[in-house]
PDB file of C-alpha atoms in Angstrom:
ATOM      1  CA  MET K   1       0.000   0.000   0.000  1.00 82.00           C
ATOM      2  CA  PRO K   2       1.473   3.401  -0.959  1.00 87.00           C
ATOM      3  CA  ILE K   3       2.427   5.813   1.806  1.00 89.00           C
ATOM      4  CA  GLU K   4      -0.137   8.369   0.616  1.00 88.00           C
ATOM      5  CA  THR K   5      -2.948   5.853   1.047  1.00 86.00           C
ATOM      6  CA  ARG K   6      -1.728   4.969   4.530  1.00 85.00           C
ATOM      7  CA  LEU K   7      -1.571   8.619   5.561  1.00 84.00           C
ATOM      8  CA  LEU K   8      -5.035   9.235   4.149  1.00 84.00           C
ATOM      9  CA  LEU K   9      -6.371   6.227   6.071  1.00 86.00           C
ATOM     10  CA  VAL K  10      -4.793   7.439   9.320  1.00 85.00           C
ATOM     11  CA  ALA K  11      -6.200  10.942   8.776  1.00 85.00           C
ATOM     12  CA  ALA K  12      -9.671   9.490   8.161  1.00 85.00           C
ATOM     13  CA  VAL K  13      -9.541   7.408  11.362  1.00 89.00           C
ATOM     14  CA  VAL K  14      -8.396  10.444  13.370  1.00 87.00           C
ATOM     15  CA  ALA K  15     -11.189  12.598  11.888  1.00 84.00           C
ATOM     16  CA  ILE K  16     -13.815   9.969  12.737  1.00 86.00           C
ATOM     17  CA  ALA K  17     -12.486   9.669  16.298  1.00 84.00           C
ATOM     18  CA  ILE K  18     -12.539  13.449  16.765  1.00 82.00           C
ATOM     19  CA  GLY K  19     -16.086  13.656  15.403  1.00 79.00           C
ATOM     20  CA  ALA K  20     -17.287  10.876  17.704  1.00 74.00           C
ATOM     21  CA  GLY K  21     -15.601  12.525  20.697  1.00 70.00           C
ATOM     22  CA  LEU K  22     -17.171  15.899  19.963  1.00 69.00           C
ATOM     23  CA  PHE K  23     -20.599  14.296  19.581  1.00 68.00           C
ATOM     24  CA  TRP K  24     -20.222  12.417  22.884  1.00 65.00           C
ATOM     25  CA  ARG K  25     -19.060  15.546  24.690  1.00 63.00           C
ATOM     26  CA  ALA K  26     -21.955  17.597  23.318  1.00 59.00           C
ATOM     27  CA  THR K  27     -24.607  15.085  24.418  1.00 59.00           C
ATOM     28  CA  THR K  28     -23.318  13.842  27.792  1.00 62.00           C
ATOM     29  CA  GLY K  29     -24.622  15.571  30.901  1.00 62.00           C
ATOM     30  CA  ARG K  30     -27.742  16.857  29.146  1.00 67.00           C
ATOM     31  CA  ALA K  31     -31.293  15.867  29.993  1.00 67.00           C
ATOM     32  CA  LYS K  32     -33.364  13.827  27.592  1.00 74.00           C
ATOM     33  CA  ARG K  33     -37.127  13.898  28.086  1.00 75.00           C
ATOM     34  CA  VAL K  34     -38.782  10.577  28.890  1.00 76.00           C
ATOM     35  CA  ASN K  35     -42.328  10.108  27.635  1.00 78.00           C
ATOM     36  CA  SER K  36     -43.031   6.765  29.309  1.00 72.00           C
ATOM     37  CA  GLY K  37     -43.502   8.271  32.765  1.00 77.00           C
ATOM     38  CA  GLU K  38     -42.384   5.044  34.442  1.00 86.00           C
ATOM     39  CA  GLN K  39     -43.237   4.941  38.127  1.00 92.00           C
ATOM     40  CA  ILE K  40     -40.213   4.209  40.334  1.00 92.00           C
ATOM     41  CA  ASP K  41     -40.673   1.656  43.110  1.00 92.00           C
ATOM     42  CA  LEU K  42     -38.562   2.766  46.089  1.00 93.00           C
ATOM     43  CA  ALA K  43     -38.788  -0.701  47.654  1.00 91.00           C
ATOM     44  CA  LEU K  44     -37.135  -2.190  44.555  1.00 91.00           C
ATOM     45  CA  LEU K  45     -34.256   0.295  44.772  1.00 91.00           C
ATOM     46  CA  GLN K  46     -33.567  -0.527  48.429  1.00 91.00           C
ATOM     47  CA  ALA K  47     -31.973   2.919  48.691  1.00 90.00           C
ATOM     48  CA  THR K  48     -30.942   4.321  52.050  1.00 90.00           C
ATOM     49  CA  LYS K  49     -30.230   7.865  53.146  1.00 89.00           C
ATOM     50  CA  ASN K  50     -28.518   8.591  56.463  1.00 87.00           C
ATOM     51  CA  GLY K  51     -28.834   4.897  57.311  1.00 89.00           C
ATOM     52  CA  LYS K  52     -32.610   4.817  56.848  1.00 92.00           C
ATOM     53  CA  PRO K  53     -34.599   3.440  53.914  1.00 92.00           C
ATOM     54  CA  VAL K  54     -35.890   6.031  51.457  1.00 92.00           C
ATOM     55  CA  THR K  55     -39.694   5.814  51.503  1.00 92.00           C
ATOM     56  CA  GLU K  56     -40.800   9.116  49.942  1.00 93.00           C
ATOM     57  CA  PHE K  57     -39.968  11.233  46.919  1.00 94.00           C
ATOM     58  CA  GLY K  58     -39.017  14.900  46.998  1.00 92.00           C
ATOM     59  CA  LYS K  59     -41.886  17.361  47.315  1.00 92.00           C
ATOM     60  CA  ARG K  60     -40.917  19.009  44.036  1.00 89.00           C
ATOM     61  CA  VAL K  61     -38.286  16.871  42.311  1.00 91.00           C
ATOM     62  CA  THR K  62     -36.128  13.822  43.038  1.00 93.00           C
ATOM     63  CA  PHE K  63     -32.777  13.179  41.399  1.00 94.00           C
ATOM     64  CA  LEU K  64     -32.177   9.407  41.344  1.00 95.00           C
ATOM     65  CA  GLN K  65     -28.481   8.943  40.613  1.00 95.00           C
ATOM     66  CA  PHE K  66     -27.048   5.567  39.641  1.00 95.00           C
ATOM     67  CA  SER K  67     -23.344   5.305  40.471  1.00 95.00           C
ATOM     68  CA  SER K  68     -20.625   2.681  40.621  1.00 93.00           C
ATOM     69  CA  GLU K  69     -17.540   2.121  42.746  1.00 91.00           C
ATOM     70  CA  ILE K  70     -15.074   2.982  39.984  1.00 91.00           C
ATOM     71  CA  CYS K  71     -16.850   6.079  38.690  1.00 90.00           C
ATOM     72  CA  SER K  72     -14.809   9.248  39.155  1.00 89.00           C
ATOM     73  CA  GLN K  73     -17.575  11.604  37.986  1.00 89.00           C
ATOM     74  CA  CYS K  74     -20.138  10.059  40.330  1.00 92.00           C
ATOM     75  CA  VAL K  75     -18.594  11.642  43.435  1.00 92.00           C
ATOM     76  CA  GLN K  76     -18.610  15.099  41.865  1.00 89.00           C
ATOM     77  CA  THR K  77     -22.182  14.688  40.590  1.00 90.00           C
ATOM     78  CA  ALA K  78     -23.420  13.467  43.987  1.00 91.00           C
ATOM     79  CA  ARG K  79     -21.760  16.463  45.676  1.00 90.00           C
ATOM     80  CA  VAL K  80     -23.610  18.887  43.378  1.00 89.00           C
ATOM     81  CA  PHE K  81     -26.956  17.194  44.062  1.00 90.00           C
ATOM     82  CA  ARG K  82     -26.298  17.024  47.840  1.00 89.00           C
ATOM     83  CA  ASP K  83     -25.482  20.752  47.945  1.00 88.00           C
ATOM     84  CA  LEU K  84     -28.658  21.482  46.028  1.00 87.00           C
ATOM     85  CA  GLU K  85     -30.660  19.258  48.358  1.00 89.00           C
ATOM     86  CA  GLN K  86     -29.296  21.045  51.441  1.00 88.00           C
ATOM     87  CA  HIS K  87     -30.429  24.419  50.108  1.00 85.00           C
ATOM     88  CA  SER K  88     -33.936  23.345  49.138  1.00 87.00           C
ATOM     89  CA  ASP K  89     -36.402  21.359  51.227  1.00 88.00           C
ATOM     90  CA  ASP K  90     -38.448  20.266  48.215  1.00 90.00           C
ATOM     91  CA  ILE K  91     -35.582  18.529  46.368  1.00 91.00           C
ATOM     92  CA  LEU K  92     -34.368  15.020  47.167  1.00 94.00           C
ATOM     93  CA  HIS K  93     -31.222  13.282  45.933  1.00 95.00           C
ATOM     94  CA  ILE K  94     -31.045   9.489  46.071  1.00 95.00           C
ATOM     95  CA  GLU K  95     -27.824   7.736  45.102  1.00 94.00           C
ATOM     96  CA  VAL K  96     -27.859   4.024  44.276  1.00 94.00           C
ATOM     97  CA  ASP K  97     -24.639   2.065  43.747  1.00 94.00           C
ATOM     98  CA  ILE K  98     -25.315  -0.386  40.929  1.00 93.00           C
ATOM     99  CA  THR K  99     -21.947  -2.147  41.147  1.00 92.00           C
ATOM    100  CA  ASN K 100     -23.647  -5.212  42.636  1.00 91.00           C
ATOM    101  CA  ARG K 101     -27.163  -4.413  41.401  1.00 92.00           C
ATOM    102  CA  LEU K 102     -27.072  -5.491  37.777  1.00 92.00           C
ATOM    103  CA  ASP K 103     -30.823  -6.073  37.971  1.00 93.00           C
ATOM    104  CA  LEU K 104     -31.297  -2.309  38.314  1.00 93.00           C
ATOM    105  CA  ALA K 105     -28.810  -1.598  35.535  1.00 92.00           C
ATOM    106  CA  ARG K 106     -30.839  -3.807  33.205  1.00 93.00           C
ATOM    107  CA  LYS K 107     -34.233  -2.516  34.327  1.00 92.00           C
ATOM    108  CA  PHE K 108     -33.291   1.148  33.898  1.00 91.00           C
ATOM    109  CA  HIS K 109     -30.968   0.634  30.903  1.00 90.00           C
ATOM    110  CA  ILE K 110     -27.926   2.097  32.662  1.00 91.00           C
ATOM    111  CA  LEU K 111     -25.031   2.089  30.178  1.00 89.00           C
ATOM    112  CA  GLN K 112     -22.823   4.626  31.937  1.00 90.00           C
ATOM    113  CA  THR K 113     -22.362   6.072  35.391  1.00 92.00           C
ATOM    114  CA  PRO K 114     -23.411   8.445  36.601  1.00 93.00           C
ATOM    115  CA  THR K 115     -26.887   8.244  35.120  1.00 93.00           C
ATOM    116  CA  THR K 116     -29.544  10.347  36.820  1.00 94.00           C
ATOM    117  CA  LEU K 117     -33.287   9.922  36.474  1.00 93.00           C
ATOM    118  CA  VAL K 118     -35.302  13.046  37.214  1.00 92.00           C
ATOM    119  CA  LEU K 119     -38.557  12.195  38.998  1.00 93.00           C
ATOM    120  CA  ASP K 120     -41.631  14.259  39.754  1.00 92.00           C
ATOM    121  CA  GLN K 121     -43.192  14.390  43.241  1.00 91.00           C
ATOM    122  CA  LYS K 122     -45.063  11.132  42.554  1.00 93.00           C
ATOM    123  CA  GLY K 123     -41.933   9.258  41.467  1.00 93.00           C
ATOM    124  CA  ARG K 124     -42.564   9.242  37.709  1.00 94.00           C
ATOM    125  CA  VAL K 125     -39.520   9.567  35.462  1.00 93.00           C
ATOM    126  CA  THR K 126     -39.639  12.823  33.507  1.00 92.00           C
ATOM    127  CA  SER K 127     -36.115  12.915  32.094  1.00 91.00           C
ATOM    128  CA  ARG K 128     -32.760  11.174  32.088  1.00 90.00           C
ATOM    129  CA  ILE K 129     -29.256  12.620  32.379  1.00 90.00           C
ATOM    130  CA  GLY K 130     -26.396  10.466  31.101  1.00 88.00           C
ATOM    131  CA  GLY K 131     -22.993  11.405  32.484  1.00 86.00           C
ATOM    132  CA  ALA K 132     -22.091  14.164  34.916  1.00 85.00           C
ATOM    133  CA  ALA K 133     -24.980  16.621  34.955  1.00 81.00           C
ATOM    134  CA  LYS K 134     -24.155  20.109  33.772  1.00 76.00           C
ATOM    135  CA  THR K 135     -25.192  22.967  36.074  1.00 75.00           C
ATOM    136  CA  GLN K 136     -27.465  24.482  33.436  1.00 75.00           C
ATOM    137  CA  THR K 137     -29.137  21.098  32.910  1.00 74.00           C
ATOM    138  CA  ILE K 138     -29.910  20.806  36.635  1.00 77.00           C
ATOM    139  CA  GLN K 139     -31.320  24.337  36.731  1.00 76.00           C
ATOM    140  CA  ASP K 140     -33.451  23.621  33.674  1.00 74.00           C
ATOM    141  CA  GLU K 141     -34.794  20.411  35.196  1.00 73.00           C
ATOM    142  CA  ILE K 142     -35.728  22.108  38.469  1.00 72.00           C
ATOM    143  CA  GLY K 143     -37.489  24.804  36.468  1.00 70.00           C
ATOM    144  CA  HIS K 144     -39.776  22.219  34.832  1.00 58.00           C
ATOM    145  CA  PHE K 145     -41.441  21.518  38.171  1.00 51.00           C
ATOM    146  CA  THR K 146     -43.875  23.661  40.078  1.00 45.00           C
ATOM    147  CA  ILE K 147     -44.960  23.172  43.646  1.00 36.00           C
TER     148      ILE K 147
END
């Protein structure tokens, strides 16, 4: 194979990789609306907060974050949601480690961590955030809910 063809092939592979990376970066951390309105069963999640089982949803919005042990962005994302939760009584953040809960990963189609499901006050999924949530995305999601 001539050197020009090899260089052209390498350039094409690099261009495809750059394009895929830019697409991934542009879409991760953004909310995608969910039309199904699936009702979340807190008993199935077996989530705890401060050592007690979570039995209620937030009065306005609940951020249900799925994390894993080896996820570096999960800690940062959880910190943002915890800070938000501390400043607002009507927002709840629930974090579920799916490292040993593959049943939940399958049920909720979790392909990356963190993945956050945004729930209304009744526990219905309204949107989904794949990757570390961007600040503007969180603000937009809170704005979709009224008390």
